mmCIF file of C-alpha atoms and ligand atoms in Angstrom:
data_model
loop_
_atom_site.group_PDB
_atom_site.id
_atom_site.type_symbol
_atom_site.label_atom_id
_atom_site.label_comp_id
_atom_site.label_asym_id
_atom_site.label_seq_id
_atom_site.Cartn_x
_atom_site.Cartn_y
_atom_site.Cartn_z
ATOM 1 C CA MET A 261 13.688 57.414 -87.281
ATOM 2 C CA LYS A 262 13.170 59.883 -84.266
ATOM 3 C CA GLN A 263 14.313 63.558 -85.408
ATOM 4 C CA ILE A 264 15.915 65.614 -82.892
ATOM 5 C CA LEU A 265 16.966 69.173 -83.269
ATOM 6 C CA VAL A 266 20.143 70.514 -81.339
ATOM 7 C CA VAL A 267 20.712 74.124 -80.448
ATOM 8 C CA GLU A 268 23.923 74.960 -79.500
ATOM 9 C CA ASP A 269 26.440 77.491 -80.462
ATOM 10 C CA ASP A 270 29.691 76.065 -79.728
ATOM 11 C CA SER A 271 30.253 73.743 -82.628
ATOM 12 C CA ASP A 272 33.059 71.228 -80.945
ATOM 13 C CA ILE A 273 30.054 70.613 -78.688
ATOM 14 C CA ALA A 274 27.240 70.019 -81.035
ATOM 15 C CA THR A 275 29.692 68.110 -83.468
ATOM 16 C CA ILE A 276 29.966 65.754 -80.303
ATOM 17 C CA MET A 277 26.041 65.947 -79.943
ATOM 18 C CA ARG A 278 25.443 65.385 -83.454
ATOM 19 C CA ASP A 279 27.567 62.630 -83.596
ATOM 20 C CA TYR A 280 26.620 60.365 -80.673
ATOM 21 C CA LEU A 281 22.984 60.387 -81.475
ATOM 22 C CA VAL A 282 23.561 59.810 -85.239
ATOM 23 C CA ALA A 283 25.416 56.766 -83.989
ATOM 24 C CA ALA A 284 22.198 55.876 -82.016
ATOM 25 C CA GLY A 285 19.996 55.915 -84.743
ATOM 26 C CA PHE A 286 18.403 60.013 -84.374
ATOM 27 C CA ALA A 287 18.473 62.001 -87.175
ATOM 28 C CA VAL A 288 19.538 65.473 -86.098
ATOM 29 C CA ASP A 289 19.720 69.139 -87.198
ATOM 30 C CA VAL A 290 21.813 71.692 -85.916
ATOM 31 C CA ILE A 291 21.075 75.178 -85.150
ATOM 32 C CA SER A 292 23.434 77.876 -83.589
ATOM 33 C CA ARG A 293 21.291 80.660 -83.247
ATOM 34 C CA GLY A 294 18.455 80.730 -81.290
ATOM 35 C CA ASP A 295 16.162 82.884 -83.145
ATOM 36 C CA ARG A 296 16.571 80.799 -86.185
ATOM 37 C CA ALA A 297 15.271 78.066 -83.882
ATOM 38 C CA ILE A 298 11.952 78.979 -83.130
ATOM 39 C CA GLU A 299 11.712 79.346 -87.120
ATOM 40 C CA SER A 300 12.801 75.723 -87.462
ATOM 41 C CA ILE A 301 10.808 73.990 -84.763
ATOM 42 C CA ARG A 302 7.655 75.507 -85.694
ATOM 43 C CA THR A 303 8.290 74.410 -89.404
ATOM 44 C CA SER A 304 10.268 71.176 -88.924
ATOM 45 C CA LYS A 305 8.547 69.994 -85.967
ATOM 46 C CA PRO A 306 11.533 67.833 -84.133
ATOM 47 C CA ASP A 307 10.609 64.895 -81.902
ATOM 48 C CA LEU A 308 12.610 66.239 -79.243
ATOM 49 C CA LEU A 309 14.850 69.668 -78.735
ATOM 50 C CA ILE A 310 18.250 69.821 -76.797
ATOM 51 C CA LEU A 311 18.623 73.485 -76.404
ATOM 52 C CA ASP A 312 21.618 74.711 -75.089
ATOM 53 C CA LEU A 313 20.581 78.527 -72.861
ATOM 54 C CA GLY A 314 23.877 81.126 -73.766
ATOM 55 C CA LEU A 315 22.894 81.348 -77.596
ATOM 56 C CA PRO A 316 23.248 84.465 -79.745
ATOM 57 C CA GLY A 317 20.434 85.873 -81.518
ATOM 58 C CA ARG A 318 17.717 84.693 -78.767
ATOM 59 C CA ASP A 319 18.440 83.560 -75.287
ATOM 60 C CA GLY A 320 17.819 79.511 -74.877
ATOM 61 C CA LEU A 321 15.251 80.536 -72.111
ATOM 62 C CA ASP A 322 13.686 83.051 -74.481
ATOM 63 C CA VAL A 323 13.061 80.423 -76.744
ATOM 64 C CA LEU A 324 11.941 77.512 -74.887
ATOM 65 C CA ARG A 325 9.041 80.430 -73.753
ATOM 66 C CA GLU A 326 8.168 80.640 -76.906
ATOM 67 C CA VAL A 327 8.117 77.034 -77.684
ATOM 68 C CA ARG A 328 6.234 76.364 -74.868
ATOM 69 C CA ARG A 329 3.342 78.689 -76.468
ATOM 70 C CA SER A 330 1.860 76.562 -78.861
ATOM 71 C CA ASP A 331 3.688 73.164 -77.964
ATOM 72 C CA ASP A 332 4.382 70.558 -75.825
ATOM 73 C CA THR A 333 7.758 69.284 -77.593
ATOM 74 C CA PRO A 334 10.195 67.497 -74.954
ATOM 75 C CA VAL A 335 13.105 69.394 -74.388
ATOM 76 C CA ILE A 336 16.210 68.953 -72.796
ATOM 77 C CA VAL A 337 18.394 72.090 -71.422
ATOM 78 C CA VAL A 338 21.747 72.288 -71.794
ATOM 79 C CA THR A 339 23.681 74.504 -69.002
ATOM 80 C CA ALA A 340 27.182 75.406 -67.851
ATOM 81 C CA ARG A 341 28.184 74.272 -64.731
ATOM 82 C CA GLY A 342 27.524 77.191 -62.197
ATOM 83 C CA GLU A 343 24.367 78.460 -63.944
ATOM 84 C CA GLU A 344 22.208 76.792 -61.184
ATOM 85 C CA SER A 345 19.464 79.243 -60.964
ATOM 86 C CA ASP A 346 18.907 79.202 -65.490
ATOM 87 C CA ARG A 347 18.482 75.623 -65.063
ATOM 88 C CA ILE A 348 15.383 75.804 -62.218
ATOM 89 C CA VAL A 349 14.100 78.767 -64.280
ATOM 90 C CA GLY A 350 14.208 76.195 -67.157
ATOM 91 C CA LEU A 351 12.354 73.350 -65.679
ATOM 92 C CA GLU A 352 9.539 76.026 -64.326
ATOM 93 C CA LEU A 353 9.173 77.676 -68.492
ATOM 94 C CA GLY A 354 8.678 73.493 -69.262
ATOM 95 C CA ALA A 355 11.887 72.038 -70.113
ATOM 96 C CA ASP A 356 11.753 68.158 -69.149
ATOM 97 C CA ASP A 357 15.381 67.938 -68.254
ATOM 98 C CA TYR A 358 18.632 69.228 -68.443
ATOM 99 C CA VAL A 359 22.414 68.502 -68.602
ATOM 100 C CA VAL A 360 25.389 70.037 -67.218
ATOM 101 C CA LYS A 361 28.529 70.911 -69.158
ATOM 102 C CA PRO A 362 30.889 69.016 -69.324
ATOM 103 C CA PHE A 363 28.435 65.975 -70.126
ATOM 104 C CA SER A 364 29.417 62.666 -70.786
ATOM 105 C CA PRO A 365 27.978 62.192 -74.621
ATOM 106 C CA LYS A 366 26.510 58.855 -73.546
ATOM 107 C CA GLU A 367 24.611 60.000 -70.800
ATOM 108 C CA LEU A 368 22.795 63.236 -72.902
ATOM 109 C CA VAL A 369 21.941 59.947 -75.028
ATOM 110 C CA ALA A 370 20.529 57.409 -72.521
ATOM 111 C CA ARG A 371 18.574 60.737 -71.262
ATOM 112 C CA VAL A 372 17.287 61.736 -74.858
ATOM 113 C CA ARG A 373 16.057 57.481 -75.291
ATOM 114 C CA ALA A 374 14.253 58.318 -71.732
ATOM 115 C CA LEU A 375 12.377 61.087 -72.656
ATOM 116 C CA LEU A 376 11.584 59.677 -75.614
ATOM 117 C CA ARG A 377 9.847 56.797 -74.001
ATOM 118 C CA ARG A 378 8.467 58.788 -71.138
ATOM 119 C CA ALA A 379 6.652 61.193 -74.206
ATOM 120 C CA GLU A 380 5.404 58.411 -76.336
ATOM 121 C CA ALA A 381 4.066 55.917 -73.434
ATOM 122 C CA LYS A 382 1.260 54.000 -74.107
ATOM 123 C CA PRO A 383 -0.685 53.149 -70.753
ATOM 124 C CA ASP A 384 -3.196 51.050 -70.304
ATOM 125 C CA ALA A 385 -5.962 51.095 -72.818
ATOM 126 C CA GLU A 386 -8.069 52.930 -70.593
ATOM 127 C CA GLU A 387 -6.913 53.871 -67.426
ATOM 128 C CA ILE A 388 -9.148 57.046 -66.090
ATOM 129 C CA LEU A 389 -7.997 58.441 -62.814
ATOM 130 C CA ARG A 390 -10.768 60.800 -60.683
ATOM 131 C CA ALA A 391 -9.949 62.360 -57.897
ATOM 132 C CA ASN A 392 -11.842 65.413 -56.939
ATOM 133 C CA ASP A 393 -12.735 67.428 -59.793
ATOM 134 C CA VAL A 394 -9.524 66.176 -61.532
ATOM 135 C CA VAL A 395 -9.752 63.824 -64.234
ATOM 136 C CA ILE A 396 -7.093 62.511 -65.523
ATOM 137 C CA ASP A 397 -7.597 60.141 -69.150
ATOM 138 C CA VAL A 398 -3.969 58.294 -68.737
ATOM 139 C CA PRO A 399 -3.772 56.949 -72.293
ATOM 140 C CA ARG A 400 -5.084 60.118 -74.004
ATOM 141 C CA ARG A 401 -2.842 61.960 -72.047
ATOM 142 C CA ARG A 402 -5.680 64.526 -70.969
ATOM 143 C CA VAL A 403 -6.149 66.169 -68.085
ATOM 144 C CA THR A 404 -9.265 68.140 -66.855
ATOM 145 C CA VAL A 405 -10.247 70.802 -63.825
ATOM 146 C CA ALA A 406 -13.828 70.949 -63.318
ATOM 147 C CA GLY A 407 -14.174 70.479 -67.079
ATOM 148 C CA ALA A 408 -11.344 72.687 -68.365
ATOM 149 C CA ASP A 409 -8.524 71.213 -70.324
ATOM 150 C CA ILE A 410 -5.368 71.255 -69.227
ATOM 151 C CA ASP A 411 -2.072 71.902 -70.980
ATOM 152 C CA LEU A 412 0.635 69.496 -69.590
ATOM 153 C CA THR A 413 4.330 68.645 -70.600
ATOM 154 C CA ALA A 414 5.475 65.105 -70.898
ATOM 155 C CA THR A 415 7.128 65.110 -67.277
ATOM 156 C CA GLU A 416 4.260 67.230 -65.658
ATOM 157 C CA PHE A 417 1.970 64.776 -66.736
ATOM 158 C CA GLN A 418 3.720 61.879 -65.455
ATOM 159 C CA LEU A 419 4.015 63.789 -61.938
ATOM 160 C CA LEU A 420 0.799 64.054 -61.707
ATOM 161 C CA VAL A 421 -0.494 60.670 -62.797
ATOM 162 C CA THR A 422 2.607 58.960 -60.497
ATOM 163 C CA LEU A 423 1.340 61.083 -57.627
ATOM 164 C CA ALA A 424 -2.640 60.453 -58.513
ATOM 165 C CA ARG A 425 -2.506 56.947 -59.013
ATOM 166 C CA GLU A 426 -2.393 56.465 -54.970
ATOM 167 C CA PRO A 427 -3.931 58.901 -53.310
ATOM 168 C CA GLY A 428 -2.703 60.104 -49.491
ATOM 169 C CA ARG A 429 0.324 58.051 -50.558
ATOM 170 C CA VAL A 430 4.135 60.113 -49.633
ATOM 171 C CA PHE A 431 6.171 60.353 -52.255
ATOM 172 C CA THR A 432 9.754 61.510 -51.385
ATOM 173 C CA ARG A 433 11.390 63.786 -54.249
ATOM 174 C CA LEU A 434 13.804 61.518 -54.708
ATOM 175 C CA GLN A 435 10.898 58.674 -55.583
ATOM 176 C CA LEU A 436 8.847 61.417 -57.720
ATOM 177 C CA LEU A 437 12.697 61.915 -59.822
ATOM 178 C CA ASP A 438 12.939 58.542 -60.490
ATOM 179 C CA ALA A 439 9.510 58.337 -61.543
ATOM 180 C CA ILE A 440 9.475 61.084 -64.400
ATOM 181 C CA HIS A 441 12.935 60.083 -65.924
ATOM 182 C CA GLY A 442 11.895 56.391 -65.884
ATOM 183 C CA VAL A 443 15.941 55.752 -65.194
ATOM 184 C CA ALA A 444 17.142 56.719 -61.986
ATOM 185 C CA PHE A 445 19.887 59.229 -63.026
ATOM 186 C CA GLU A 446 21.987 61.397 -60.822
ATOM 187 C CA SER A 447 19.804 64.418 -60.834
ATOM 188 C CA TYR A 448 18.956 67.540 -58.549
ATOM 189 C CA GLU A 449 15.855 67.104 -56.082
ATOM 190 C CA ARG A 450 14.674 70.946 -56.582
ATOM 191 C CA ALA A 451 14.220 69.781 -60.256
ATOM 192 C CA VAL A 452 11.023 68.116 -58.828
ATOM 193 C CA ASP A 453 9.861 71.109 -57.046
ATOM 194 C CA ALA A 454 10.281 72.834 -60.149
ATOM 195 C CA HIS A 455 7.710 70.407 -61.914
ATOM 196 C CA VAL A 456 5.477 70.706 -59.028
ATOM 197 C CA LYS A 457 5.631 74.712 -59.169
ATOM 198 C CA ASN A 458 4.258 74.144 -62.517
ATOM 199 C CA LEU A 459 1.471 71.546 -61.800
ATOM 200 C CA ARG A 460 0.106 73.698 -59.284
ATOM 201 C CA ARG A 461 0.103 76.710 -61.893
ATOM 202 C CA LYS A 462 -1.846 74.930 -64.265
ATOM 203 C CA LEU A 463 -4.077 72.900 -61.350
ATOM 204 C CA GLU A 464 -4.714 74.513 -58.258
ATOM 205 C CA PRO A 465 -7.034 77.891 -57.541
ATOM 206 C CA PRO A 466 -5.170 80.685 -57.993
ATOM 207 C CA THR A 467 -5.402 81.343 -53.763
ATOM 208 C CA GLY A 468 -4.843 79.787 -50.888
ATOM 209 C CA ALA A 469 -3.406 76.331 -50.271
ATOM 210 C CA PRO A 470 -2.986 73.922 -52.603
ATOM 211 C CA LYS A 471 -5.611 71.436 -53.191
ATOM 212 C CA TYR A 472 -4.195 68.446 -55.071
ATOM 213 C CA ILE A 473 -1.108 68.916 -54.286
ATOM 214 C CA GLN A 474 -0.034 68.473 -51.081
ATOM 215 C CA THR A 475 3.336 69.341 -49.853
ATOM 216 C CA VAL A 476 4.884 67.037 -46.719
ATOM 217 C CA TYR A 477 7.246 68.989 -45.024
ATOM 218 C CA GLY A 478 10.733 67.568 -45.289
ATOM 219 C CA VAL A 479 9.845 64.223 -47.234
ATOM 220 C CA GLY A 480 8.160 65.266 -50.816
ATOM 221 C CA TYR A 481 4.594 65.524 -52.048
ATOM 222 C CA ARG A 482 1.191 63.816 -52.026
ATOM 223 C CA PHE A 483 -2.027 63.772 -53.900
ATOM 224 C CA ALA A 484 -4.897 64.844 -51.626
ATOM 225 C CA ASP A 485 -7.159 61.615 -50.626
ATOM 226 C CA ARG A 486 -9.780 64.221 -50.105
HETATM 227 CA CA1 CA B 132 26.184 78.197 -75.633
#
């Protein structure tokens, strides 16, 4: 049974999330403080984390930063309406997805399922993508640039694989959103920009124009075909 950790200080919302997730067949723990969440994530190693951003003890973004320092647990952040900048910062810190309050519990469950599927996707046995000095070992979820290992979250990995499978093809933000969600949720195209920014930070040379993931103005992105 998949273990989900819900970090949410509003007990009504936490109860609704727990009830729906339990009904969907997940094992759920609820924690209401940010400082206690970090400890719990390290000891209980949940399969997925649902993280409210406004938390007592320690801010949700802080918790996320701390979590991403050591692992790639799938994370969905929960934000209040109007906290658009927090949402983008959350994605930039490596969150895989977000929901905005008030959200439909059914949609949350659907997103949890989609994210778990994505995190566990077992692609073809021996797919290895090579482009320039980037090597992507798809089944092993391993990426190297000029021989050096790069750590990517499940979402960043999926985004990179989607682009690198078809070098030169231009993808719109909407197509990329689709690829990373597995299911076409109504979502925010700037989320793609945030993930691309992360990918570039990990992949691209520190200065100069992006070598691998190129921006196609007004449309989206493509992986360089050399
Ligand atoms: Ca809160």
